[in-house]
Amino acid sequence: MSVGETSGLPRAVMRYFVIDWPLGRRQPSWWRFLIALVVAVVGSVAACAILAGLGPIIFPSTAGYPHFQFADYTKLTVVGVVIACIAWPILTLVSSRAARPLFLTATIIVTVVSFAPDAWIMLKGQSAPAVLVLALMHIAVALVTYPALVTIAPQK
């Protein structure tokens, strides 16, 4: 095996995720990226607002739940969406087909990991219906952000 050559699992992983290092030759255009970022942020905040509004309607016991306040969930939503948006052009640097499976897999993993704080606050006594709505917010953010980035700002 020569220097820099990989074998076995690392090579299979790189092949599966199409890690072929296009290094900027397949970047989304900057103006489409900015549009996708705005759509992802606004769409994600809107989806969370809808869920926060529906929470107390579906689960009356969650009325007044502090995490359903606009200022509370919007801060974390915007931060998470901006991080995802930054990840998209970075992943297009390492893969010529970053949308699937690389960015999709990353989106799924990050969404699943984002349930950890929800599980923690539920273990600490927060209501299960309220935490369910919070978890649905995480899923909504992923369902808005992923398609916004890969369709509005696709790789060239």
Short mmCIF file of N, CA and C in Angstrom, two decimals:
data_model
loop_
_atom_site.label_atom_id
_atom_site.label_comp_id
_atom_site.label_asym_id
_atom_site.label_seq_id
_atom_site.Cartn_x
_atom_site.Cartn_y
_atom_site.Cartn_z
N MET A 1 0.85 -1.16 0.00
CA MET A 1 0.00 0.00 0.00
C MET A 1 0.91 1.24 0.00
N SER A 2 0.62 2.20 -0.89
CA SER A 2 1.44 3.40 -0.97
C SER A 2 0.96 4.46 0.02
N VAL A 3 1.78 5.49 0.19
CA VAL A 3 1.44 6.58 1.10
C VAL A 3 0.16 7.25 0.63
N GLY A 4 -0.76 7.50 1.55
CA GLY A 4 -2.02 8.17 1.21
C GLY A 4 -3.11 7.23 0.73
N GLU A 5 -2.77 5.98 0.48
CA GLU A 5 -3.76 5.01 0.01
C GLU A 5 -4.53 4.47 1.21
N THR A 6 -5.81 4.30 1.02
CA THR A 6 -6.63 3.74 2.09
C THR A 6 -7.15 2.40 1.65
N SER A 7 -7.55 1.61 2.62
CA SER A 7 -8.12 0.31 2.28
C SER A 7 -9.23 -0.01 3.25
N GLY A 8 -10.00 -1.02 2.93
CA GLY A 8 -11.01 -1.52 3.84
C GLY A 8 -12.12 -0.54 4.13
N LEU A 9 -12.45 -0.44 5.40
CA LEU A 9 -13.59 0.37 5.84
C LEU A 9 -13.47 1.84 5.44
N PRO A 10 -12.32 2.51 5.68
CA PRO A 10 -12.25 3.93 5.31
C PRO A 10 -12.54 4.15 3.82
N ARG A 11 -12.04 3.28 2.97
CA ARG A 11 -12.27 3.43 1.54
C ARG A 11 -13.75 3.21 1.21
N ALA A 12 -14.36 2.23 1.85
CA ALA A 12 -15.79 1.98 1.61
C ALA A 12 -16.64 3.14 2.08
N VAL A 13 -16.30 3.72 3.23
CA VAL A 13 -17.03 4.88 3.75
C VAL A 13 -16.87 6.06 2.79
N MET A 14 -15.65 6.29 2.35
CA MET A 14 -15.42 7.40 1.42
C MET A 14 -16.17 7.18 0.10
N ARG A 15 -16.22 5.97 -0.36
CA ARG A 15 -16.95 5.66 -1.59
C ARG A 15 -18.45 5.86 -1.38
N TYR A 16 -18.97 5.38 -0.25
CA TYR A 16 -20.39 5.51 0.04
C TYR A 16 -20.81 6.97 0.11
N PHE A 17 -20.02 7.79 0.79
CA PHE A 17 -20.35 9.21 0.95
C PHE A 17 -19.83 10.07 -0.19
N VAL A 18 -19.25 9.46 -1.20
CA VAL A 18 -18.70 10.15 -2.37
C VAL A 18 -17.73 11.25 -1.94
N ILE A 19 -16.78 10.89 -1.09
CA ILE A 19 -15.74 11.83 -0.66
C ILE A 19 -14.66 11.81 -1.74
N ASP A 20 -14.80 12.74 -2.69
CA ASP A 20 -13.90 12.78 -3.83
C ASP A 20 -13.17 14.11 -3.97
N TRP A 21 -13.33 14.98 -2.99
CA TRP A 21 -12.61 16.23 -2.87
C TRP A 21 -12.66 17.12 -4.12
N PRO A 22 -13.85 17.60 -4.50
CA PRO A 22 -13.91 18.52 -5.64
C PRO A 22 -13.33 19.89 -5.30
N LEU A 23 -13.18 20.20 -4.02
CA LEU A 23 -12.52 21.41 -3.52
C LEU A 23 -12.92 22.69 -4.25
N GLY A 24 -14.20 22.97 -4.26
CA GLY A 24 -14.68 24.22 -4.81
C GLY A 24 -15.19 24.18 -6.23
N ARG A 25 -14.96 23.08 -6.90
CA ARG A 25 -15.43 23.00 -8.30
C ARG A 25 -16.93 22.75 -8.37
N ARG A 26 -17.56 22.36 -7.26
CA ARG A 26 -18.98 22.03 -7.25
C ARG A 26 -19.76 22.82 -6.20
N GLN A 27 -19.28 24.03 -5.89
CA GLN A 27 -19.91 24.84 -4.85
C GLN A 27 -21.24 25.43 -5.34
N PRO A 28 -22.21 25.57 -4.44
CA PRO A 28 -23.43 26.30 -4.79
C PRO A 28 -23.07 27.77 -5.01
N SER A 29 -23.84 28.45 -5.83
CA SER A 29 -23.56 29.87 -6.04
C SER A 29 -23.88 30.63 -4.76
N TRP A 30 -23.14 31.69 -4.50
CA TRP A 30 -23.29 32.42 -3.25
C TRP A 30 -24.66 33.07 -3.13
N TRP A 31 -25.20 33.59 -4.24
CA TRP A 31 -26.49 34.27 -4.14
C TRP A 31 -27.62 33.27 -3.90
N ARG A 32 -27.54 32.10 -4.50
CA ARG A 32 -28.55 31.07 -4.23
C ARG A 32 -28.41 30.55 -2.81
N PHE A 33 -27.17 30.46 -2.34
CA PHE A 33 -26.93 30.04 -0.96
C PHE A 33 -27.58 31.03 0.02
N LEU A 34 -27.42 32.31 -0.22
CA LEU A 34 -28.02 33.31 0.67
C LEU A 34 -29.55 33.22 0.66
N ILE A 35 -30.13 33.00 -0.51
CA ILE A 35 -31.59 32.84 -0.60
C ILE A 35 -32.01 31.59 0.18
N ALA A 36 -31.27 30.50 0.02
CA ALA A 36 -31.60 29.26 0.73
C ALA A 36 -31.48 29.45 2.23
N LEU A 37 -30.48 30.19 2.67
CA LEU A 37 -30.30 30.45 4.09
C LEU A 37 -31.51 31.22 4.64
N VAL A 38 -31.95 32.25 3.93
CA VAL A 38 -33.11 33.03 4.38
C VAL A 38 -34.36 32.16 4.41
N VAL A 39 -34.57 31.39 3.34
CA VAL A 39 -35.73 30.50 3.28
C VAL A 39 -35.69 29.49 4.43
N ALA A 40 -34.52 28.92 4.69
CA ALA A 40 -34.38 27.92 5.76
C ALA A 40 -34.66 28.54 7.12
N VAL A 41 -34.13 29.74 7.38
CA VAL A 41 -34.36 30.39 8.68
C VAL A 41 -35.82 30.77 8.84
N VAL A 42 -36.36 31.48 7.86
CA VAL A 42 -37.75 31.94 7.96
C VAL A 42 -38.71 30.75 7.99
N GLY A 43 -38.48 29.77 7.13
CA GLY A 43 -39.34 28.59 7.10
C GLY A 43 -39.28 27.78 8.38
N SER A 44 -38.09 27.64 8.94
CA SER A 44 -37.94 26.88 10.19
C SER A 44 -38.60 27.59 11.36
N VAL A 45 -38.40 28.91 11.45
CA VAL A 45 -39.04 29.67 12.53
C VAL A 45 -40.56 29.60 12.38
N ALA A 46 -41.05 29.71 11.14
CA ALA A 46 -42.50 29.62 10.91
C ALA A 46 -43.03 28.25 11.30
N ALA A 47 -42.32 27.19 10.92
CA ALA A 47 -42.76 25.83 11.27
C ALA A 47 -42.80 25.65 12.79
N CYS A 48 -41.77 26.17 13.48
CA CYS A 48 -41.75 26.06 14.94
C CYS A 48 -42.87 26.89 15.56
N ALA A 49 -43.17 28.05 14.98
CA ALA A 49 -44.26 28.89 15.50
C ALA A 49 -45.59 28.16 15.37
N ILE A 50 -45.78 27.49 14.24
CA ILE A 50 -47.02 26.72 14.05
C ILE A 50 -47.12 25.61 15.08
N LEU A 51 -46.04 24.89 15.28
CA LEU A 51 -46.05 23.80 16.27
C LEU A 51 -46.23 24.33 17.70
N ALA A 52 -45.58 25.45 18.01
CA ALA A 52 -45.74 26.03 19.34
C ALA A 52 -47.18 26.50 19.55
N GLY A 53 -47.81 26.94 18.49
CA GLY A 53 -49.21 27.34 18.59
C GLY A 53 -50.15 26.16 18.70
N LEU A 54 -49.82 25.08 17.99
CA LEU A 54 -50.66 23.89 18.03
C LEU A 54 -50.50 23.10 19.33
N GLY A 55 -49.32 23.19 19.94
CA GLY A 55 -49.06 22.43 21.17
C GLY A 55 -50.15 22.58 22.21
N PRO A 56 -50.47 23.81 22.62
CA PRO A 56 -51.51 23.98 23.65
C PRO A 56 -52.92 23.64 23.15
N ILE A 57 -53.14 23.68 21.85
CA ILE A 57 -54.45 23.30 21.32
C ILE A 57 -54.63 21.78 21.41
N ILE A 58 -53.59 21.06 21.02
CA ILE A 58 -53.65 19.59 21.05
C ILE A 58 -53.47 19.05 22.46
N PHE A 59 -52.55 19.69 23.19
CA PHE A 59 -52.26 19.28 24.57
C PHE A 59 -52.51 20.48 25.49
N PRO A 60 -53.74 20.69 25.94
CA PRO A 60 -54.06 21.86 26.77
C PRO A 60 -53.17 22.02 28.00
N SER A 61 -52.64 20.93 28.49
CA SER A 61 -51.77 21.02 29.68
C SER A 61 -50.48 21.78 29.39
N THR A 62 -50.16 21.99 28.11
CA THR A 62 -48.92 22.70 27.77
C THR A 62 -49.13 24.21 27.61
N ALA A 63 -50.32 24.70 27.83
CA ALA A 63 -50.57 26.14 27.73
C ALA A 63 -49.64 26.89 28.68
N GLY A 64 -49.00 27.91 28.15
CA GLY A 64 -48.07 28.70 28.95
C GLY A 64 -46.68 28.08 29.11
N TYR A 65 -46.43 26.97 28.43
CA TYR A 65 -45.12 26.33 28.53
C TYR A 65 -44.03 27.30 28.06
N PRO A 66 -43.03 27.57 28.88
CA PRO A 66 -42.05 28.61 28.55
C PRO A 66 -41.28 28.37 27.25
N HIS A 67 -41.02 27.13 26.91
CA HIS A 67 -40.26 26.86 25.68
C HIS A 67 -41.09 27.07 24.42
N PHE A 68 -42.39 27.34 24.56
CA PHE A 68 -43.23 27.65 23.41
C PHE A 68 -43.29 29.15 23.15
N GLN A 69 -42.54 29.93 23.93
CA GLN A 69 -42.48 31.37 23.70
C GLN A 69 -41.58 31.65 22.50
N PHE A 70 -42.04 32.55 21.63
CA PHE A 70 -41.34 32.85 20.38
C PHE A 70 -39.85 33.12 20.61
N ALA A 71 -39.53 33.98 21.55
CA ALA A 71 -38.13 34.34 21.80
C ALA A 71 -37.31 33.14 22.26
N ASP A 72 -37.93 32.21 22.96
CA ASP A 72 -37.21 31.06 23.49
C ASP A 72 -36.78 30.11 22.37
N TYR A 73 -37.73 29.66 21.53
CA TYR A 73 -37.35 28.68 20.51
C TYR A 73 -36.69 29.31 19.29
N THR A 74 -36.94 30.59 19.05
CA THR A 74 -36.37 31.23 17.86
C THR A 74 -34.86 31.34 17.95
N LYS A 75 -34.32 31.67 19.12
CA LYS A 75 -32.86 31.79 19.25
C LYS A 75 -32.17 30.49 18.85
N LEU A 76 -32.63 29.40 19.42
CA LEU A 76 -31.98 28.11 19.14
C LEU A 76 -32.24 27.66 17.70
N THR A 77 -33.42 27.95 17.19
CA THR A 77 -33.74 27.57 15.82
C THR A 77 -32.82 28.28 14.84
N VAL A 78 -32.68 29.59 15.00
CA VAL A 78 -31.83 30.36 14.08
C VAL A 78 -30.38 29.90 14.16
N VAL A 79 -29.88 29.68 15.36
CA VAL A 79 -28.49 29.21 15.52
C VAL A 79 -28.31 27.86 14.82
N GLY A 80 -29.22 26.93 15.06
CA GLY A 80 -29.12 25.60 14.45
C GLY A 80 -29.21 25.64 12.94
N VAL A 81 -30.10 26.44 12.41
CA VAL A 81 -30.26 26.53 10.95
C VAL A 81 -29.02 27.17 10.32
N VAL A 82 -28.49 28.21 10.94
CA VAL A 82 -27.28 28.85 10.40
C VAL A 82 -26.11 27.87 10.40
N ILE A 83 -25.98 27.09 11.45
CA ILE A 83 -24.91 26.07 11.48
C ILE A 83 -25.10 25.06 10.35
N ALA A 84 -26.32 24.61 10.15
CA ALA A 84 -26.60 23.67 9.04
C ALA A 84 -26.28 24.31 7.71
N CYS A 85 -26.62 25.58 7.57
CA CYS A 85 -26.35 26.28 6.31
C CYS A 85 -24.84 26.43 6.07
N ILE A 86 -24.09 26.64 7.12
CA ILE A 86 -22.63 26.71 6.98
C ILE A 86 -22.07 25.34 6.60
N ALA A 87 -22.66 24.28 7.14
CA ALA A 87 -22.18 22.92 6.84
C ALA A 87 -22.36 22.57 5.37
N TRP A 88 -23.43 23.05 4.75
CA TRP A 88 -23.72 22.66 3.36
C TRP A 88 -22.57 23.00 2.41
N PRO A 89 -22.10 24.23 2.31
CA PRO A 89 -20.98 24.48 1.38
C PRO A 89 -19.69 23.80 1.80
N ILE A 90 -19.52 23.56 3.10
CA ILE A 90 -18.32 22.84 3.54
C ILE A 90 -18.37 21.40 3.02
N LEU A 91 -19.52 20.76 3.12
CA LEU A 91 -19.63 19.38 2.63
C LEU A 91 -19.50 19.31 1.11
N THR A 92 -19.89 20.39 0.41
CA THR A 92 -19.72 20.38 -1.05
C THR A 92 -18.25 20.53 -1.44
N LEU A 93 -17.40 20.90 -0.50
CA LEU A 93 -15.97 20.94 -0.77
C LEU A 93 -15.36 19.54 -0.78
N VAL A 94 -15.97 18.61 -0.03
CA VAL A 94 -15.39 17.27 0.08
C VAL A 94 -16.09 16.24 -0.80
N SER A 95 -17.30 16.56 -1.26
CA SER A 95 -18.06 15.58 -2.06
C SER A 95 -18.69 16.27 -3.27
N SER A 96 -18.56 15.65 -4.41
CA SER A 96 -19.18 16.20 -5.62
C SER A 96 -20.68 15.89 -5.67
N ARG A 97 -21.13 15.00 -4.80
CA ARG A 97 -22.57 14.70 -4.66
C ARG A 97 -22.92 14.75 -3.18
N ALA A 98 -22.79 15.93 -2.59
CA ALA A 98 -22.91 16.08 -1.14
C ALA A 98 -24.34 15.95 -0.62
N ALA A 99 -25.34 16.22 -1.45
CA ALA A 99 -26.73 16.21 -0.96
C ALA A 99 -27.11 14.87 -0.38
N ARG A 100 -26.80 13.81 -1.12
CA ARG A 100 -27.10 12.45 -0.66
C ARG A 100 -25.93 11.57 -1.02
N PRO A 101 -25.47 10.79 -0.12
CA PRO A 101 -25.97 10.55 1.22
C PRO A 101 -25.32 11.42 2.30
N LEU A 102 -24.25 12.18 1.98
CA LEU A 102 -23.47 12.85 3.02
C LEU A 102 -24.29 13.86 3.83
N PHE A 103 -24.87 14.87 3.18
CA PHE A 103 -25.62 15.90 3.92
C PHE A 103 -26.90 15.34 4.50
N LEU A 104 -27.54 14.43 3.80
CA LEU A 104 -28.75 13.80 4.33
C LEU A 104 -28.44 13.01 5.60
N THR A 105 -27.37 12.24 5.57
CA THR A 105 -26.96 11.47 6.75
C THR A 105 -26.60 12.40 7.90
N ALA A 106 -25.87 13.46 7.60
CA ALA A 106 -25.51 14.43 8.64
C ALA A 106 -26.77 15.07 9.23
N THR A 107 -27.74 15.39 8.38
CA THR A 107 -28.99 15.98 8.84
C THR A 107 -29.73 15.04 9.78
N ILE A 108 -29.80 13.78 9.41
CA ILE A 108 -30.48 12.79 10.25
C ILE A 108 -29.76 12.63 11.59
N ILE A 109 -28.44 12.50 11.55
CA ILE A 109 -27.67 12.32 12.78
C ILE A 109 -27.82 13.53 13.70
N VAL A 110 -27.69 14.72 13.15
CA VAL A 110 -27.81 15.93 13.97
C VAL A 110 -29.21 16.05 14.55
N THR A 111 -30.22 15.71 13.76
CA THR A 111 -31.60 15.77 14.27
C THR A 111 -31.80 14.79 15.42
N VAL A 112 -31.31 13.59 15.27
CA VAL A 112 -31.44 12.59 16.35
C VAL A 112 -30.68 13.06 17.60
N VAL A 113 -29.47 13.58 17.42
CA VAL A 113 -28.69 14.07 18.55
C VAL A 113 -29.40 15.26 19.22
N SER A 114 -30.12 16.06 18.43
CA SER A 114 -30.81 17.23 18.99
C SER A 114 -31.94 16.85 19.94
N PHE A 115 -32.34 15.59 19.93
CA PHE A 115 -33.35 15.14 20.88
C PHE A 115 -32.78 14.97 22.30
N ALA A 116 -31.47 14.93 22.44
CA ALA A 116 -30.85 14.70 23.76
C ALA A 116 -31.27 15.76 24.79
N PRO A 117 -31.22 17.06 24.46
CA PRO A 117 -31.68 18.02 25.47
C PRO A 117 -33.16 17.84 25.81
N ASP A 118 -33.96 17.46 24.82
CA ASP A 118 -35.39 17.21 25.09
C ASP A 118 -35.56 16.04 26.05
N ALA A 119 -34.81 14.98 25.81
CA ALA A 119 -34.88 13.83 26.71
C ALA A 119 -34.42 14.22 28.11
N TRP A 120 -33.39 15.05 28.17
CA TRP A 120 -32.86 15.47 29.47
C TRP A 120 -33.91 16.26 30.25
N ILE A 121 -34.56 17.23 29.59
CA ILE A 121 -35.54 18.03 30.34
C ILE A 121 -36.77 17.20 30.70
N MET A 122 -37.06 16.19 29.90
CA MET A 122 -38.18 15.32 30.26
C MET A 122 -37.80 14.48 31.49
N LEU A 123 -36.57 13.98 31.52
CA LEU A 123 -36.11 13.23 32.69
C LEU A 123 -36.08 14.11 33.95
N LYS A 124 -35.90 15.40 33.75
CA LYS A 124 -35.88 16.34 34.88
C LYS A 124 -37.27 16.80 35.28
N GLY A 125 -38.33 16.25 34.63
CA GLY A 125 -39.68 16.54 35.08
C GLY A 125 -40.55 17.35 34.15
N GLN A 126 -40.02 17.75 32.98
CA GLN A 126 -40.86 18.49 32.04
C GLN A 126 -41.94 17.56 31.49
N SER A 127 -43.06 18.14 31.09
CA SER A 127 -44.19 17.32 30.62
C SER A 127 -43.86 16.63 29.30
N ALA A 128 -44.25 15.38 29.19
CA ALA A 128 -44.00 14.59 27.97
C ALA A 128 -44.67 15.22 26.74
N PRO A 129 -45.92 15.68 26.82
CA PRO A 129 -46.52 16.30 25.63
C PRO A 129 -45.76 17.55 25.17
N ALA A 130 -45.29 18.36 26.11
CA ALA A 130 -44.53 19.55 25.74
C ALA A 130 -43.21 19.17 25.08
N VAL A 131 -42.55 18.18 25.62
CA VAL A 131 -41.28 17.73 25.05
C VAL A 131 -41.51 17.10 23.68
N LEU A 132 -42.62 16.41 23.50
CA LEU A 132 -42.95 15.86 22.18
C LEU A 132 -43.05 16.98 21.15
N VAL A 133 -43.70 18.07 21.50
CA VAL A 133 -43.81 19.20 20.58
C VAL A 133 -42.43 19.77 20.28
N LEU A 134 -41.57 19.88 21.28
CA LEU A 134 -40.21 20.35 21.05
C LEU A 134 -39.46 19.43 20.08
N ALA A 135 -39.62 18.12 20.27
CA ALA A 135 -38.98 17.16 19.37
C ALA A 135 -39.51 17.31 17.94
N LEU A 136 -40.81 17.54 17.83
CA LEU A 136 -41.38 17.77 16.50
C LEU A 136 -40.82 19.03 15.86
N MET A 137 -40.48 20.02 16.68
CA MET A 137 -39.85 21.23 16.15
C MET A 137 -38.50 20.91 15.52
N HIS A 138 -37.74 20.02 16.16
CA HIS A 138 -36.44 19.62 15.60
C HIS A 138 -36.63 18.96 14.24
N ILE A 139 -37.61 18.10 14.15
CA ILE A 139 -37.88 17.42 12.88
C ILE A 139 -38.33 18.42 11.83
N ALA A 140 -39.18 19.37 12.23
CA ALA A 140 -39.65 20.39 11.28
C ALA A 140 -38.49 21.21 10.74
N VAL A 141 -37.56 21.58 11.60
CA VAL A 141 -36.40 22.35 11.16
C VAL A 141 -35.61 21.56 10.12
N ALA A 142 -35.40 20.28 10.35
CA ALA A 142 -34.68 19.45 9.38
C ALA A 142 -35.46 19.34 8.07
N LEU A 143 -36.78 19.19 8.17
CA LEU A 143 -37.62 19.04 6.96
C LEU A 143 -37.72 20.33 6.16
N VAL A 144 -37.43 21.45 6.77
CA VAL A 144 -37.41 22.72 6.04
C VAL A 144 -36.00 23.01 5.52
N THR A 145 -35.00 22.85 6.39
CA THR A 145 -33.64 23.29 6.06
C THR A 145 -32.97 22.43 4.99
N TYR A 146 -33.04 21.12 5.13
CA TYR A 146 -32.38 20.25 4.14
C TYR A 146 -32.86 20.53 2.72
N PRO A 147 -34.18 20.47 2.44
CA PRO A 147 -34.60 20.72 1.06
C PRO A 147 -34.34 22.15 0.60
N ALA A 148 -34.41 23.12 1.52
CA ALA A 148 -34.13 24.50 1.11
C ALA A 148 -32.70 24.60 0.58
N LEU A 149 -31.77 24.01 1.28
CA LEU A 149 -30.37 24.10 0.86
C LEU A 149 -30.09 23.32 -0.42
N VAL A 150 -30.52 22.07 -0.47
CA VAL A 150 -30.15 21.23 -1.62
C VAL A 150 -30.93 21.55 -2.89
N THR A 151 -32.10 22.19 -2.76
CA THR A 151 -32.86 22.54 -3.97
C THR A 151 -32.65 23.98 -4.41
N ILE A 152 -32.59 24.90 -3.44
CA ILE A 152 -32.41 26.31 -3.80
C ILE A 152 -30.94 26.60 -4.11
N ALA A 153 -30.04 25.98 -3.37
CA ALA A 153 -28.60 26.19 -3.57
C ALA A 153 -27.90 24.87 -3.89
N PRO A 154 -28.26 24.24 -5.01
CA PRO A 154 -27.66 22.94 -5.33
C PRO A 154 -26.20 23.09 -5.75
N GLN A 155 -25.50 21.97 -5.71
CA GLN A 155 -24.13 21.96 -6.23
C GLN A 155 -24.18 22.20 -7.72
N LYS A 156 -23.15 22.86 -8.22
CA LYS A 156 -23.07 23.09 -9.67
C LYS A 156 -22.66 21.83 -10.38
#
